[in-house]
PDB file of C-alpha atoms and ligand atoms in Angstrom:
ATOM      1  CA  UNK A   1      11.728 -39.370  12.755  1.00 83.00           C
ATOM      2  CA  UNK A   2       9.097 -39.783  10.023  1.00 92.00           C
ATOM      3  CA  UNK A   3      11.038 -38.882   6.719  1.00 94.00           C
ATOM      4  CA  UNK A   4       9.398 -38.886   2.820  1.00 94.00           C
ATOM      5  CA  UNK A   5      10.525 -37.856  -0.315  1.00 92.00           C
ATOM      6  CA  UNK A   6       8.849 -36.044  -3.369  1.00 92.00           C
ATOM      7  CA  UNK A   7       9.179 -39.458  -5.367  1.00 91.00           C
ATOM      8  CA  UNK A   8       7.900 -41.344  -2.286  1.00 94.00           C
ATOM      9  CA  UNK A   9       5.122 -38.850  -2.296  1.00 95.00           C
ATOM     10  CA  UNK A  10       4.237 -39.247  -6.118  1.00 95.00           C
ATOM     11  CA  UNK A  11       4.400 -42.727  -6.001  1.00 96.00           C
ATOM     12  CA  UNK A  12       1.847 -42.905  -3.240  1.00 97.00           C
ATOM     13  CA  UNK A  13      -0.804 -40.922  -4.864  1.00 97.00           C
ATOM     14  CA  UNK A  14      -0.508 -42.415  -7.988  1.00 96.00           C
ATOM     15  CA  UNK A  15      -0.897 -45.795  -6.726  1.00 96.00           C
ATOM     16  CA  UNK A  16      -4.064 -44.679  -4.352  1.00 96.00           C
ATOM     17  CA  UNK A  17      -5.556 -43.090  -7.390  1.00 94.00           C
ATOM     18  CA  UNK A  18      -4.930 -45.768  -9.482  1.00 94.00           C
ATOM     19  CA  UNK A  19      -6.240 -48.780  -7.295  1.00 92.00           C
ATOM     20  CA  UNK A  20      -9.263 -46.137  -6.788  1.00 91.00           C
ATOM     21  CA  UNK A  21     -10.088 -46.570 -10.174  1.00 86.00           C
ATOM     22  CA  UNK A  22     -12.753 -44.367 -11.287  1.00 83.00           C
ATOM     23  CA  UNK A  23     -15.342 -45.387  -9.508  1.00 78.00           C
ATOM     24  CA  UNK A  24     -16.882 -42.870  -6.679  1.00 81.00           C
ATOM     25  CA  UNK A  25     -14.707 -43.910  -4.354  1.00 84.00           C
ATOM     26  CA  UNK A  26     -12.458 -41.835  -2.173  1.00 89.00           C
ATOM     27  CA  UNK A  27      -8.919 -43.046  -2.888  1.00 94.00           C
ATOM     28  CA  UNK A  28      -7.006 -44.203  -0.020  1.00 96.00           C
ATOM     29  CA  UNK A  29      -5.121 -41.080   1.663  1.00 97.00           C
ATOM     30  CA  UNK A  30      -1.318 -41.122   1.776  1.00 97.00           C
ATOM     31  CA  UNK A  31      -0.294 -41.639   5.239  1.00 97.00           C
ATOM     32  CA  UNK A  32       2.670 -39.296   6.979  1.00 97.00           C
ATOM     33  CA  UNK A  33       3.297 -40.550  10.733  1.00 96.00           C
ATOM     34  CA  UNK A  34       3.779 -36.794  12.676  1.00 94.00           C
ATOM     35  CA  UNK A  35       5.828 -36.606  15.935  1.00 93.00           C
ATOM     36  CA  UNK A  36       3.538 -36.294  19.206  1.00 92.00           C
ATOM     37  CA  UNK A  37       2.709 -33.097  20.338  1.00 90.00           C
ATOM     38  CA  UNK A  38       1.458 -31.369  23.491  1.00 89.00           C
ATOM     39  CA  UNK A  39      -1.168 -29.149  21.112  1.00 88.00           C
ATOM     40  CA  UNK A  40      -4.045 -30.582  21.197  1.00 88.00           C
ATOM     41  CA  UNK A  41      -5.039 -31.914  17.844  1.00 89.00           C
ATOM     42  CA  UNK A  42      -1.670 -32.297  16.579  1.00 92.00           C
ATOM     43  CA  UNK A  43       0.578 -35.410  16.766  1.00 92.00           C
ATOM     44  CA  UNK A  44      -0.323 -39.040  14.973  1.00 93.00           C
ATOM     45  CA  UNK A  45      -0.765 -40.395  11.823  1.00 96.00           C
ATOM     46  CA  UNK A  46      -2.108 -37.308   8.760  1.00 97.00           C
ATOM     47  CA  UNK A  47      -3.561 -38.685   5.742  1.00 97.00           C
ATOM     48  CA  UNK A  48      -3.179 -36.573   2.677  1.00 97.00           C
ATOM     49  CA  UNK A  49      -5.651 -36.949   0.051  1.00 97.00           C
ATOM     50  CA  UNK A  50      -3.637 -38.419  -3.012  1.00 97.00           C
ATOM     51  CA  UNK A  51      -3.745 -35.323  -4.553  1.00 97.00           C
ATOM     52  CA  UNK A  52      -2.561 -33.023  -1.735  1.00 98.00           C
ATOM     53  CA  UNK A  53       0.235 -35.001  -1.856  1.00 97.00           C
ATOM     54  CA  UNK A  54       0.497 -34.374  -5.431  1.00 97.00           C
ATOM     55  CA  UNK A  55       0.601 -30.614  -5.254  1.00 97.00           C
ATOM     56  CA  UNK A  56       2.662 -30.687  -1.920  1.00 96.00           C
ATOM     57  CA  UNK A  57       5.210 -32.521  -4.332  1.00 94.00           C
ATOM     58  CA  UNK A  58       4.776 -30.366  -7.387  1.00 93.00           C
ATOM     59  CA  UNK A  59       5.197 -27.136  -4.736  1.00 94.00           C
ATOM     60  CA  UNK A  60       8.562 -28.764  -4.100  1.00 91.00           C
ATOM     61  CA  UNK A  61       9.847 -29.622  -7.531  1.00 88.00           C
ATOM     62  CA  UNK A  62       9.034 -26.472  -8.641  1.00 88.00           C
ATOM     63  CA  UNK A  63       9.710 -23.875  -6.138  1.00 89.00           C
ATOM     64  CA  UNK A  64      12.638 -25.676  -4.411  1.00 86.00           C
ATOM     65  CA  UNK A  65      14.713 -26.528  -7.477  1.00 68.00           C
ATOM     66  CA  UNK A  66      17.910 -24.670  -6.473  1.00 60.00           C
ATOM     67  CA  UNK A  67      19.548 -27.891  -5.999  1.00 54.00           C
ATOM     68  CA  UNK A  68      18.259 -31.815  -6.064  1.00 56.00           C
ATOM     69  CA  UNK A  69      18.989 -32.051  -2.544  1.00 56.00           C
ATOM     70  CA  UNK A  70      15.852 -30.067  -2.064  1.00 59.00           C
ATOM     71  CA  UNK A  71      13.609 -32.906  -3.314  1.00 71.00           C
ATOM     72  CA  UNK A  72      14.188 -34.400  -0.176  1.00 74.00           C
ATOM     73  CA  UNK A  73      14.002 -36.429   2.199  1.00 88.00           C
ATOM     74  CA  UNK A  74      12.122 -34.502   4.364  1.00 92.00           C
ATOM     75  CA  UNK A  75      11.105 -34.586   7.653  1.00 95.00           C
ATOM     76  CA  UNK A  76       7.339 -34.347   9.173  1.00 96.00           C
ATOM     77  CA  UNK A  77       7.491 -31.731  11.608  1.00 96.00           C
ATOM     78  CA  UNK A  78       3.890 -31.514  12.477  1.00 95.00           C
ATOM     79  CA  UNK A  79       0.679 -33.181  11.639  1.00 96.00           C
ATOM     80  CA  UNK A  80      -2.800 -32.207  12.532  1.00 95.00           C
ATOM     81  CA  UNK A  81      -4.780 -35.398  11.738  1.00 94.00           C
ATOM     82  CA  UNK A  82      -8.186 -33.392  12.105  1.00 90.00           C
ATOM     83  CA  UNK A  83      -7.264 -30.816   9.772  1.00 89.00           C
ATOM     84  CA  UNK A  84      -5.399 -33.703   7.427  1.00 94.00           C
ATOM     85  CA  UNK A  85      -2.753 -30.671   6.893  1.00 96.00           C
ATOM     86  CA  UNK A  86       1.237 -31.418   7.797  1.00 97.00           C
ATOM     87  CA  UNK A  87       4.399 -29.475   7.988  1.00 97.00           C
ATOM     88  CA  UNK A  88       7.569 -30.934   5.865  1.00 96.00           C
ATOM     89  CA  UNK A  89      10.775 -29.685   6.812  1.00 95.00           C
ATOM     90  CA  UNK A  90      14.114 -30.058   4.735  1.00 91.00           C
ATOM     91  CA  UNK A  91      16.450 -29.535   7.536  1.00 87.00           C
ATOM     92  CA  UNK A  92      18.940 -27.861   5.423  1.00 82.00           C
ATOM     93  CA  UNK A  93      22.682 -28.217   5.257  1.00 79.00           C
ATOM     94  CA  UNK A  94      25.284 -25.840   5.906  1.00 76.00           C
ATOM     95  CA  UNK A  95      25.241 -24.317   2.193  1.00 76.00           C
ATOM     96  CA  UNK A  96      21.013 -24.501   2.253  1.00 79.00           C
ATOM     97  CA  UNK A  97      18.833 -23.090   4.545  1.00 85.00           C
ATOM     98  CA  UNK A  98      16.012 -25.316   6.191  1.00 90.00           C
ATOM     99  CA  UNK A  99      12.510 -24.617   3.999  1.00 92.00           C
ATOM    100  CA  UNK A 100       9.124 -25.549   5.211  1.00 96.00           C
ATOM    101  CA  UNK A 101       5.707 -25.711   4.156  1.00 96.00           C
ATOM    102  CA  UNK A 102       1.992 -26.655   5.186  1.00 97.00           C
ATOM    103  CA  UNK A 103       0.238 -28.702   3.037  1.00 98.00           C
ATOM    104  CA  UNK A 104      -3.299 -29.927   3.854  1.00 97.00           C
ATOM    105  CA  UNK A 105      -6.983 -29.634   2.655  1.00 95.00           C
ATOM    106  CA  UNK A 106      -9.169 -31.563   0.087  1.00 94.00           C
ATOM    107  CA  UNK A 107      -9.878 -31.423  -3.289  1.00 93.00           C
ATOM    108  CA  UNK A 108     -13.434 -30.608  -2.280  1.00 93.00           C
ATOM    109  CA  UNK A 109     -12.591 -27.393  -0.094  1.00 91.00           C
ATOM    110  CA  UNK A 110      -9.579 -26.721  -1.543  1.00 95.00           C
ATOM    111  CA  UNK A 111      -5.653 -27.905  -1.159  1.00 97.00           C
ATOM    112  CA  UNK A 112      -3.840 -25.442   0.183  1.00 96.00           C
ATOM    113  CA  UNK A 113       0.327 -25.264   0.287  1.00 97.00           C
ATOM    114  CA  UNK A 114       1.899 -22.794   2.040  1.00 97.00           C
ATOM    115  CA  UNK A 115       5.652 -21.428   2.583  1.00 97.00           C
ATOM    116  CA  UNK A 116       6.474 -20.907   6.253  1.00 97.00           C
ATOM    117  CA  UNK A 117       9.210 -19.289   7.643  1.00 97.00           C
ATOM    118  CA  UNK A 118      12.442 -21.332   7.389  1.00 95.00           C
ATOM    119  CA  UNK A 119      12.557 -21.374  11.497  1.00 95.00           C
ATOM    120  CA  UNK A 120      11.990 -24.416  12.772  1.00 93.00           C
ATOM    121  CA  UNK A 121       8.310 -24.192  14.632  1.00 93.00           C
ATOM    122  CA  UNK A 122       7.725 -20.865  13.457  1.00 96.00           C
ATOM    123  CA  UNK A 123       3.565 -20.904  11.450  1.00 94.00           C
ATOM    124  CA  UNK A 124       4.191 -17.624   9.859  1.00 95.00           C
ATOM    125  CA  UNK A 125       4.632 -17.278   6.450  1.00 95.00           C
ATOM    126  CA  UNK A 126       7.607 -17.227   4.221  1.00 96.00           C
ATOM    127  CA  UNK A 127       8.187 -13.628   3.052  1.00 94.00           C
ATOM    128  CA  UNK A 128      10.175 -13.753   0.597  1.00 94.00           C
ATOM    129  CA  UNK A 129       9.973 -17.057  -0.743  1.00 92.00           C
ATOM    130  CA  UNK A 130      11.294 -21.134   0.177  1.00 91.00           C
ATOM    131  CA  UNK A 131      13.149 -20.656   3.582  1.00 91.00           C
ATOM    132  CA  UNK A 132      12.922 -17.091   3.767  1.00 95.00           C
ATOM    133  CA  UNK A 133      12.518 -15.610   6.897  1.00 96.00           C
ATOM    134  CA  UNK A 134       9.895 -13.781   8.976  1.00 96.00           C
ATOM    135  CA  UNK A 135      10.403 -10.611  10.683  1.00 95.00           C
ATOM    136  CA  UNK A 136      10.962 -12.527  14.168  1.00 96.00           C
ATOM    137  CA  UNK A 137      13.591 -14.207  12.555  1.00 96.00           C
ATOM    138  CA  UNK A 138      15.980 -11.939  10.716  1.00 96.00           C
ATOM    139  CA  UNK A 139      18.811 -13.185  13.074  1.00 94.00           C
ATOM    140  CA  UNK A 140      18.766 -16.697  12.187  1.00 93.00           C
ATOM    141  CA  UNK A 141      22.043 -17.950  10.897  1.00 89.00           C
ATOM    142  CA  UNK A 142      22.178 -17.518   7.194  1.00 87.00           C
ATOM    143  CA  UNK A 143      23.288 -19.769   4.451  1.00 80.00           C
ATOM    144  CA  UNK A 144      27.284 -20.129   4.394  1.00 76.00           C
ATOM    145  CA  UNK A 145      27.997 -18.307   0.877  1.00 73.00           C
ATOM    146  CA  UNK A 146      26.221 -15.422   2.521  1.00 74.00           C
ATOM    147  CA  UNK A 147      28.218 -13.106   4.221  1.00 77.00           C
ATOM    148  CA  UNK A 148      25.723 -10.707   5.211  1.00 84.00           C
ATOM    149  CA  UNK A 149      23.975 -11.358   8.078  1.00 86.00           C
ATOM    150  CA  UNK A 150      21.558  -8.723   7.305  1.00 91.00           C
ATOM    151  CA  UNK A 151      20.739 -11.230   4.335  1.00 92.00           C
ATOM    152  CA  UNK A 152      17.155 -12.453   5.809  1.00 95.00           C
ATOM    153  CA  UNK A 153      16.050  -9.044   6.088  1.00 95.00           C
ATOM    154  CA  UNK A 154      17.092  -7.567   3.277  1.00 93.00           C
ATOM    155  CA  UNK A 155      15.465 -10.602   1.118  1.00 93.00           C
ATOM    156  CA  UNK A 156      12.288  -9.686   3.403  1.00 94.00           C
ATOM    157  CA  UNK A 157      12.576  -5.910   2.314  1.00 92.00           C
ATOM    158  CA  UNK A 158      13.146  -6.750  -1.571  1.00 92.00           C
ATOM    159  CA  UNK A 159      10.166  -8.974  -1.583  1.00 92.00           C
ATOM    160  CA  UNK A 160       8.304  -6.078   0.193  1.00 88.00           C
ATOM    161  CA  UNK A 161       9.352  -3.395  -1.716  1.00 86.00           C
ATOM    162  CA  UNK A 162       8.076  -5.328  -4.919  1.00 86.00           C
ATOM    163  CA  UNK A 163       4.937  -6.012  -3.063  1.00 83.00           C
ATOM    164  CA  UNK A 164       4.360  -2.176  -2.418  1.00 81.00           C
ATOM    165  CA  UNK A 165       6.779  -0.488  -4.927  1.00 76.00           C
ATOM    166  CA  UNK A 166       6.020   3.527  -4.487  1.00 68.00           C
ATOM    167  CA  UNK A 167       7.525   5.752  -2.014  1.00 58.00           C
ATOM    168  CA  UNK A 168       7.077   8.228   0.922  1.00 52.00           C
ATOM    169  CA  UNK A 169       3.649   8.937   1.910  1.00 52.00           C
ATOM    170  CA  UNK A 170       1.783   5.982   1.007  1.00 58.00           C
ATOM    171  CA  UNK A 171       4.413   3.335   3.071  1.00 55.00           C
ATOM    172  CA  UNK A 172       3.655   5.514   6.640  1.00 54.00           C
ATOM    173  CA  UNK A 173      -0.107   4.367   5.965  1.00 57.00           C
ATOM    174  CA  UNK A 174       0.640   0.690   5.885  1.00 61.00           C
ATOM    175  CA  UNK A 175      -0.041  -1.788   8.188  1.00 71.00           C
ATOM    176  CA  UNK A 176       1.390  -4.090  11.228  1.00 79.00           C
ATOM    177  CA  UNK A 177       3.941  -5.812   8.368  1.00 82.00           C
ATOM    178  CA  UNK A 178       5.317  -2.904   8.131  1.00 85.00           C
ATOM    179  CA  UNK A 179       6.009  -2.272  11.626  1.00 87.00           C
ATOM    180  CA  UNK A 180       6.796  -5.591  12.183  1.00 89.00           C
ATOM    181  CA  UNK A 181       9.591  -5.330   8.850  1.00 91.00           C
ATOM    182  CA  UNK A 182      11.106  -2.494  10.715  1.00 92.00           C
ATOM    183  CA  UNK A 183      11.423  -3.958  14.257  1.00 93.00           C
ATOM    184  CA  UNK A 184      12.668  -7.011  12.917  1.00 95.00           C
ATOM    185  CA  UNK A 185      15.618  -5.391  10.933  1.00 95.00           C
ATOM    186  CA  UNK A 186      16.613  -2.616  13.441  1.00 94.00           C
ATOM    187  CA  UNK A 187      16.633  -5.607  16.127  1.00 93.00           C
ATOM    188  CA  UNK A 188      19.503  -6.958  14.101  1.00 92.00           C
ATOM    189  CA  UNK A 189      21.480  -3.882  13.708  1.00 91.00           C
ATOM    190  CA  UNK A 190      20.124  -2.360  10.640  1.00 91.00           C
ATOM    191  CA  UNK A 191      21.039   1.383  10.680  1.00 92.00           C
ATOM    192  CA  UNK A 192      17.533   3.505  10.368  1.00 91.00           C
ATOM    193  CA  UNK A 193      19.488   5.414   7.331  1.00 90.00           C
ATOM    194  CA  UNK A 194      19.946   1.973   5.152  1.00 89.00           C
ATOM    195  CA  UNK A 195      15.823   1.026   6.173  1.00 89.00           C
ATOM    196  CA  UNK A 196      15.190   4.300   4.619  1.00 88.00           C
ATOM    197  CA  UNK A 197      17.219   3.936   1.872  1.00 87.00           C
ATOM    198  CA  UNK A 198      16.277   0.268   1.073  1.00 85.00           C
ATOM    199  CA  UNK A 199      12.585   0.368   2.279  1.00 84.00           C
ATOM    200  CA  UNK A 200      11.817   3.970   1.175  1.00 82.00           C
ATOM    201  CA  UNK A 201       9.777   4.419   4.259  1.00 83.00           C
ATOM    202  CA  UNK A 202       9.667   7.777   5.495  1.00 82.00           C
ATOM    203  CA  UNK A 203      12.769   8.195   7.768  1.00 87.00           C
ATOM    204  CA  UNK A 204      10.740   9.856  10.764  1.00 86.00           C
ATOM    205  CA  UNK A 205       8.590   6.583  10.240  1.00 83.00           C
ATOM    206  CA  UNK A 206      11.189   4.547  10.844  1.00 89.00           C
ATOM    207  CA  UNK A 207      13.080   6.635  13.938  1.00 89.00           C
ATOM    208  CA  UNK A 208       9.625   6.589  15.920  1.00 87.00           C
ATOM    209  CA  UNK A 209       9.834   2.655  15.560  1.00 87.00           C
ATOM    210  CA  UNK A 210      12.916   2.637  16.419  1.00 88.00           C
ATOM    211  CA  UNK A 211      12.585   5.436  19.544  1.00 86.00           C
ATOM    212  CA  UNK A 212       8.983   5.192  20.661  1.00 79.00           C
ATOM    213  CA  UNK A 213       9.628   6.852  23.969  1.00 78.00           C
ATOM    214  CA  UNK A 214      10.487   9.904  21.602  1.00 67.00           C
ATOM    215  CA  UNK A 215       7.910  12.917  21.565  1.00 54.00           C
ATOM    216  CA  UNK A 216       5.594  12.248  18.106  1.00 57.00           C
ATOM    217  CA  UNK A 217       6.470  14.405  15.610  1.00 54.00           C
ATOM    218  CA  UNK A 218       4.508  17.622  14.896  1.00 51.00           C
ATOM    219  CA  UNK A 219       2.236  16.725  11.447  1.00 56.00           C
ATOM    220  CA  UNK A 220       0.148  19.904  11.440  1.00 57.00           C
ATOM    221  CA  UNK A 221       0.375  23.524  10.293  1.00 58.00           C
ATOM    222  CA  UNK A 222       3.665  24.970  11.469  1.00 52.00           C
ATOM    223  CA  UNK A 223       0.784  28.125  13.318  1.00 55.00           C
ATOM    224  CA  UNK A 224      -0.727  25.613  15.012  1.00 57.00           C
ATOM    225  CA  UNK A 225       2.415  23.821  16.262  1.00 55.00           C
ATOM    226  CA  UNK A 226       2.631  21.854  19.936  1.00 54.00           C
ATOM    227  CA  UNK A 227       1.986  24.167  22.667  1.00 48.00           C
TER     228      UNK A 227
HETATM  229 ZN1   ZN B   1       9.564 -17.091  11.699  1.00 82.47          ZN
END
């Protein structure tokens, strides 16, 4: 198992950059060692530009601060060499959930960090934040102060409401994340009165996700009504 830490990480790049100098040439990469894989591409030996590994770093002070044990070690969970991106996984510990994110890119077409879901494997992203979990996910086991076990989804819900904060009509227009939101939290037990209530999705919305076998509801003039 390939572990690094943000200070292992920022001592790296600084020292590529440094012995780079500032002439034009590329500084060496910082090298992470990824676990073989059966996808093709993936598996070997990643090297971050210096300054991927800065902002991977930075990403972690800053949004993982809820503790020092978040600035590491973590593990490499996943390299693609080709695409000089890697996953870093903090395992977690009974109190903390495991967080994850992609890191990868240059400085030349753009570094790119990214939150995934907290589940180990999973390449969606994080919806509500470091560890958070995707809709697929909403059962994992949650943190041990947290007594809910409704607590991924309603995190995912918060985050979502904020994201589109008005009511009624406009949420039975959205989208696949929406339907996905739903499934996700009535899969775990949510009642369809509490998705209303927290979501603000129309209620009907929300029963023909839950009952799709059900006869669509009649949305035209009352005269005109199903035969
Ligand atoms: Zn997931």
């Amino acid at each position: 198992m390939f572990t690094v830490t943000t200070g292992q990480l920022l001592r790296d790049a600084m020292a590529s950059i440094e012995q780079a100098g500032t002439g034009e040439e590329e500084p060496a990469p910082v090298l992470l060692h990824s676990p073989p894989s059966d996808r093709a591409g993936h598996g070997g030996t990643v090297g971050w530009h210096p300054l991927v590994a800065i902002a991977a770093a930075g990403h972690i002070v800053q949004h993982w601060s809820d503790g020092w044990q978040h600035k590491g070690p973590f593990e490499v969970e996943a390299g693609s060499p080709a695409g000089r991106a890697a996953v870093l996984l903090y395992p977690g510990t009974p109190s903390f959930a495991s967080r994850r994110l992609e890191a990868g890119g240059h400085p030349s077409d753009g570094i790119r960090v990214r939150e995934l879901c907290g589940h180990h494997g999973c390449a969606e992203d994080a919806p509500a934040g470091p560890g958070s979990r995707c809709s697929a996910h909403f059962s994992d086991p949650v943190p041990t102060w947290r007594k809910d076990s409704t607590y991924w989804a309603r995190i995912a819900i918060d985050a979502w409401r904020t994201k589109y904060p008005t009511r009624g009509e406009e949420k039975t227009l959205l989208d696949n994340e929406r339907h996905r939101l739903i499934e996700g939290a009535l899969s775990i037990g949510m009642r369809s009165s509490d998705l209303h209530e927290t979501t603000g999705i129309d209620r009907a919305a929300i029963d023909r996700i839950a009952d799709p076998q059900r006869a669509p509801e009649w949305e035209g003039h009352p005269l005109d009504g199903p035969a």
